[in-house]
CSV table of C-alpha atoms in Angstrom, one decimal:
chain,number,residue,atom,x,y,z
R,1,UNK,CA,-14.5,3.8,12.9
R,2,UNK,CA,-12.7,2.1,10.6
R,3,UNK,CA,-9.2,1.1,11.8
R,4,UNK,CA,-7.0,4.0,10.5
R,5,UNK,CA,-8.4,7.3,10.4
R,6,UNK,CA,-6.9,10.3,8.5
R,7,UNK,CA,-7.8,13.6,8.7
R,8,UNK,CA,-8.6,15.7,6.3
R,9,UNK,CA,-9.8,14.1,3.7
R,10,UNK,CA,-8.9,16.6,1.1
R,11,UNK,CA,-6.3,19.6,1.3
R,12,UNK,CA,-5.4,22.7,-0.5
R,13,UNK,CA,-2.5,24.7,0.4
R,14,UNK,CA,-0.5,27.5,-1.1
R,15,UNK,CA,3.4,27.1,-1.1
R,16,UNK,CA,3.9,29.4,1.5
R,17,UNK,CA,1.4,27.5,3.8
R,18,UNK,CA,2.2,25.4,7.0
R,19,UNK,CA,0.0,22.4,7.0
R,20,UNK,CA,-0.4,18.9,9.2
R,21,UNK,CA,-1.9,15.5,8.1
R,22,UNK,CA,-2.7,13.6,10.9
R,23,UNK,CA,-3.3,10.1,11.7
R,24,UNK,CA,-4.9,7.8,14.5
R,25,UNK,CA,-5.2,4.0,14.8
R,26,UNK,CA,-6.6,2.7,17.4
R,27,UNK,CA,-5.4,-1.4,16.2
R,28,UNK,CA,-3.2,-1.5,18.8
R,29,UNK,CA,-0.5,-1.7,15.9
R,30,UNK,CA,3.2,-0.8,16.5
R,31,UNK,CA,4.3,0.5,13.5
R,32,UNK,CA,2.9,3.7,11.2
R,33,UNK,CA,4.0,4.5,8.2
R,34,UNK,CA,3.7,7.3,5.5
R,35,UNK,CA,2.8,6.7,2.2
R,36,UNK,CA,2.6,9.3,-0.8
R,37,UNK,CA,1.2,8.3,-4.1
R,38,UNK,CA,1.3,10.1,-7.0
R,39,UNK,CA,-1.0,9.5,-10.0
R,40,UNK,CA,1.3,6.7,-12.9
R,41,UNK,CA,3.7,5.9,-10.2
R,42,UNK,CA,4.3,3.5,-7.7
R,43,UNK,CA,3.0,3.8,-3.9
R,44,UNK,CA,6.5,5.6,-2.0
R,45,UNK,CA,7.4,4.4,1.0
R,46,UNK,CA,8.0,7.9,2.8
R,47,UNK,CA,8.7,7.2,6.7
R,48,UNK,CA,8.5,4.7,8.8
R,49,UNK,CA,7.8,4.4,12.7
R,50,UNK,CA,8.3,1.6,15.1
R,51,UNK,CA,7.5,2.2,19.0
R,52,UNK,CA,7.3,5.8,17.9
R,53,UNK,CA,11.1,5.5,17.2
R,54,UNK,CA,11.4,6.6,13.4
R,55,UNK,CA,13.0,3.7,11.9
R,56,UNK,CA,12.9,4.9,7.6
R,57,UNK,CA,13.5,7.8,6.4
R,58,UNK,CA,13.2,7.0,2.8
R,59,UNK,CA,15.6,10.2,1.2
R,60,UNK,CA,12.1,12.7,2.3
R,61,UNK,CA,13.1,16.5,1.5
R,62,UNK,CA,12.9,18.3,4.4
R,63,UNK,CA,9.8,20.2,3.8
R,64,UNK,CA,7.9,16.8,5.0
R,65,UNK,CA,8.7,16.5,8.8
R,66,UNK,CA,7.0,13.5,10.1
R,67,UNK,CA,5.9,13.0,14.6
R,68,UNK,CA,5.4,10.3,16.0
R,69,UNK,CA,3.8,11.1,19.6
R,70,UNK,CA,2.7,7.8,20.1
R,71,UNK,CA,2.0,4.2,18.7
R,72,UNK,CA,-1.6,5.5,17.9
R,73,UNK,CA,-0.5,8.9,16.2
R,74,UNK,CA,1.3,9.9,13.7
R,75,UNK,CA,1.7,13.5,11.9
R,76,UNK,CA,2.9,14.5,8.8
R,77,UNK,CA,3.6,18.4,9.4
R,78,UNK,CA,4.6,20.2,5.6
R,79,UNK,CA,5.7,23.6,4.9
R,80,UNK,CA,6.9,25.1,1.9
R,81,UNK,CA,5.7,22.9,-0.4
R,82,UNK,CA,5.9,22.3,-4.3
R,83,UNK,CA,3.2,21.9,-6.7
R,84,UNK,CA,4.9,18.4,-7.6
R,85,UNK,CA,4.0,17.1,-3.7
R,86,UNK,CA,0.5,17.0,-4.6
R,87,UNK,CA,-0.7,13.5,-4.0
R,88,UNK,CA,-2.8,10.7,-2.0
R,89,UNK,CA,-0.8,10.6,1.3
R,90,UNK,CA,-1.8,7.8,2.7
R,91,UNK,CA,-1.2,6.7,6.5
R,92,UNK,CA,-1.1,2.7,7.3
R,93,UNK,CA,-0.2,0.9,9.9
R,94,UNK,CA,1.0,-3.0,11.3
R,95,UNK,CA,1.3,-5.0,14.0
R,96,UNK,CA,4.7,-6.7,12.5
R,97,UNK,CA,7.8,-4.2,12.3
R,98,UNK,CA,7.6,-3.8,8.7
R,99,UNK,CA,3.9,-4.7,7.5
R,100,UNK,CA,5.0,-8.8,6.9
R,101,UNK,CA,1.6,-9.6,8.4
R,102,UNK,CA,-0.1,-6.7,5.9
R,103,UNK,CA,-0.8,-3.5,6.4
R,104,UNK,CA,-4.1,-1.5,7.2
R,105,UNK,CA,-4.4,2.0,5.2
R,106,UNK,CA,-6.1,4.4,5.7
R,107,UNK,CA,-8.1,6.6,3.1
R,108,UNK,CA,-5.8,8.7,2.9
R,109,UNK,CA,-5.5,13.2,2.4
R,110,UNK,CA,-5.6,14.1,-0.8
R,111,UNK,CA,-3.4,17.3,-1.1
R,112,UNK,CA,-3.5,19.8,-3.6
R,113,UNK,CA,-0.7,22.2,-3.5
R,114,UNK,CA,-0.7,25.8,-5.9
G,1,UNK,CA,17.0,-6.2,-6.9
G,2,UNK,CA,13.4,-6.5,-5.6
G,3,UNK,CA,11.1,-5.6,-8.2
G,4,UNK,CA,7.5,-6.1,-8.8
G,5,UNK,CA,5.6,-6.1,-12.1
G,6,UNK,CA,2.2,-5.6,-12.6
G,7,UNK,CA,2.0,-5.2,-16.3
G,8,UNK,CA,-1.7,-4.6,-16.9
G,9,UNK,CA,-2.2,-1.2,-16.1
G,10,UNK,CA,-6.2,-1.1,-17.2
G,11,UNK,CA,-8.6,-4.4,-17.9
G,12,UNK,CA,-12.1,-3.5,-18.3
G,13,UNK,CA,-14.6,-6.4,-18.2
G,14,UNK,CA,-18.7,-7.1,-18.6
G,15,UNK,CA,-20.1,-8.5,-15.4
G,16,UNK,CA,-20.1,-12.2,-14.3
G,17,UNK,CA,-17.2,-12.4,-16.4
G,18,UNK,CA,-13.7,-14.2,-14.9
G,19,UNK,CA,-10.7,-12.0,-14.7
G,20,UNK,CA,-7.1,-12.9,-14.0
G,21,UNK,CA,-4.6,-9.8,-12.6
G,22,UNK,CA,-1.5,-10.4,-13.1
G,23,UNK,CA,2.2,-10.1,-10.6
G,24,UNK,CA,5.4,-11.2,-11.3
G,25,UNK,CA,7.9,-10.4,-8.8
G,26,UNK,CA,11.6,-10.2,-8.0
G,27,UNK,CA,13.4,-11.0,-5.1
G,28,UNK,CA,16.8,-13.1,-3.9
G,29,UNK,CA,15.5,-13.6,-0.6
G,30,UNK,CA,14.1,-17.1,0.1
G,31,UNK,CA,12.0,-16.0,2.5
G,32,UNK,CA,9.4,-13.5,1.4
G,33,UNK,CA,4.9,-12.3,1.6
G,34,UNK,CA,3.3,-11.4,-0.8
G,35,UNK,CA,0.1,-9.6,-1.0
G,36,UNK,CA,-2.8,-8.2,-2.6
G,37,UNK,CA,-4.0,-5.0,-1.9
G,38,UNK,CA,-7.7,-3.2,-3.5
G,39,UNK,CA,-7.7,0.3,-3.4
G,40,UNK,CA,-11.8,1.6,-4.6
G,41,UNK,CA,-12.1,5.0,-5.5
G,42,UNK,CA,-12.9,6.0,-1.5
G,43,UNK,CA,-9.0,6.0,-1.2
G,44,UNK,CA,-8.1,3.4,1.2
G,45,UNK,CA,-6.0,0.2,0.4
G,46,UNK,CA,-7.7,-3.2,1.8
G,47,UNK,CA,-5.6,-5.5,2.5
G,48,UNK,CA,-6.7,-8.5,0.6
G,49,UNK,CA,-4.5,-11.7,0.7
G,50,UNK,CA,-0.7,-12.2,2.4
G,51,UNK,CA,1.2,-15.5,1.1
G,52,UNK,CA,4.7,-16.3,3.0
G,53,UNK,CA,7.4,-17.8,0.2
G,54,UNK,CA,7.2,-21.6,1.8
G,55,UNK,CA,3.3,-21.8,1.3
G,56,UNK,CA,2.7,-22.9,-2.9
G,57,UNK,CA,-0.9,-23.4,-1.9
G,58,UNK,CA,-3.8,-21.9,-4.4
G,59,UNK,CA,-6.1,-20.1,-2.1
G,60,UNK,CA,-9.4,-19.5,-2.2
G,61,UNK,CA,-12.2,-17.3,-0.4
G,62,UNK,CA,-15.2,-16.6,-2.1
G,63,UNK,CA,-15.2,-15.7,-5.8
G,64,UNK,CA,-11.2,-14.6,-5.7
G,65,UNK,CA,-8.8,-17.0,-5.9
G,66,UNK,CA,-4.7,-16.5,-5.7
G,67,UNK,CA,-2.4,-18.4,-7.7
G,68,UNK,CA,0.9,-18.4,-6.2
G,69,UNK,CA,4.0,-20.4,-8.5
G,70,UNK,CA,7.5,-19.8,-7.3
G,71,UNK,CA,8.8,-21.7,-10.7
G,72,UNK,CA,7.8,-18.9,-13.1
G,73,UNK,CA,7.5,-16.2,-9.8
G,74,UNK,CA,3.8,-15.0,-10.0
G,75,UNK,CA,0.9,-14.5,-7.8
G,76,UNK,CA,-1.8,-13.8,-10.1
G,77,UNK,CA,-5.2,-12.7,-8.5
G,78,UNK,CA,-9.1,-13.9,-10.1
G,79,UNK,CA,-12.0,-13.1,-9.5
G,80,UNK,CA,-14.8,-15.3,-10.7
G,81,UNK,CA,-17.9,-14.1,-12.2
G,82,UNK,CA,-16.7,-10.2,-12.0
G,83,UNK,CA,-19.2,-7.3,-10.0
G,84,UNK,CA,-19.6,-3.8,-10.9
G,85,UNK,CA,-18.1,-3.3,-6.9
G,86,UNK,CA,-15.1,-5.3,-8.1
G,87,UNK,CA,-13.6,-1.8,-9.9
G,88,UNK,CA,-10.8,-0.7,-8.3
G,89,UNK,CA,-7.0,-0.9,-8.7
G,90,UNK,CA,-5.7,-3.7,-7.0
G,91,UNK,CA,-2.1,-4.0,-6.0
G,92,UNK,CA,0.6,-7.0,-5.8
G,93,UNK,CA,3.4,-5.9,-3.0
G,94,UNK,CA,6.2,-8.3,-2.1
G,95,UNK,CA,7.9,-8.0,1.2
G,96,UNK,CA,10.9,-9.0,1.8
G,97,UNK,CA,13.3,-11.2,4.6
G,98,UNK,CA,15.6,-9.4,7.3
G,99,UNK,CA,18.4,-11.6,5.2
G,100,UNK,CA,20.0,-7.4,4.8
G,101,UNK,CA,19.0,-6.6,8.3
G,102,UNK,CA,15.7,-4.8,7.4
G,103,UNK,CA,12.7,-5.7,5.6
G,104,UNK,CA,12.1,-4.2,1.8
G,105,UNK,CA,8.4,-3.4,0.7
G,106,UNK,CA,7.9,-3.3,-2.2
G,107,UNK,CA,4.0,-2.5,-4.2
G,108,UNK,CA,3.9,-3.1,-8.5
G,109,UNK,CA,2.5,0.3,-10.0
G,110,UNK,CA,-1.3,-1.3,-9.7
G,111,UNK,CA,-3.4,-2.7,-12.6
G,112,UNK,CA,-7.4,-0.8,-12.6
G,113,UNK,CA,-9.8,-2.9,-13.4
G,114,UNK,CA,-13.3,-1.7,-14.5
G,115,UNK,CA,-16.5,-4.3,-14.4
G,116,UNK,CA,-19.3,-2.5,-16.8
G,117,UNK,CA,-22.6,-3.6,-15.8
């Protein structure tokens, strides 16, 4: 199993649905991140967690709700999304608090909002 | 303000050609880190290299080499004798030091490399 595992790999949801993305790492890293990757846009940092505590929320709409129950798991709860939220959502982890040692990324969840 | 520019949106080369991917950065910090990541079609970004601002030595790893020049604020990546498996999107990134109390991690927009057989 690779270092950072994301499930599901693909998700199609209606605008009124509620779903969750899951990220898991067993690398012993202390920091975990959610990134959004849209076509033709730079990677957008959404949330940062250090030692289970949220240390950064990059002005993300409240329809995205992160949860970090422990240092190994990170969730992104989704509700009442918009079509423009369709993107690849990447989870990453790092040992250093802001990724100065480099990130380990998961394979991402390809989200389509219909 | 911090910024990472990858001016080459897409590059196509024929297998066995050498190719250089450009990365230019802007930062006010004296302590920072530069990175390259590879994103193959499978989706995950794969860490390739990290360089700190005090180490300007060039690095070579197999067919990959990196040229860090502070004078031109560039951190270019060269693949020698390219192979089809090198086809991917390559991202350059900058992580600044904590002069403001928090770190900033900025990705470039990526360069799509297509290596044709």
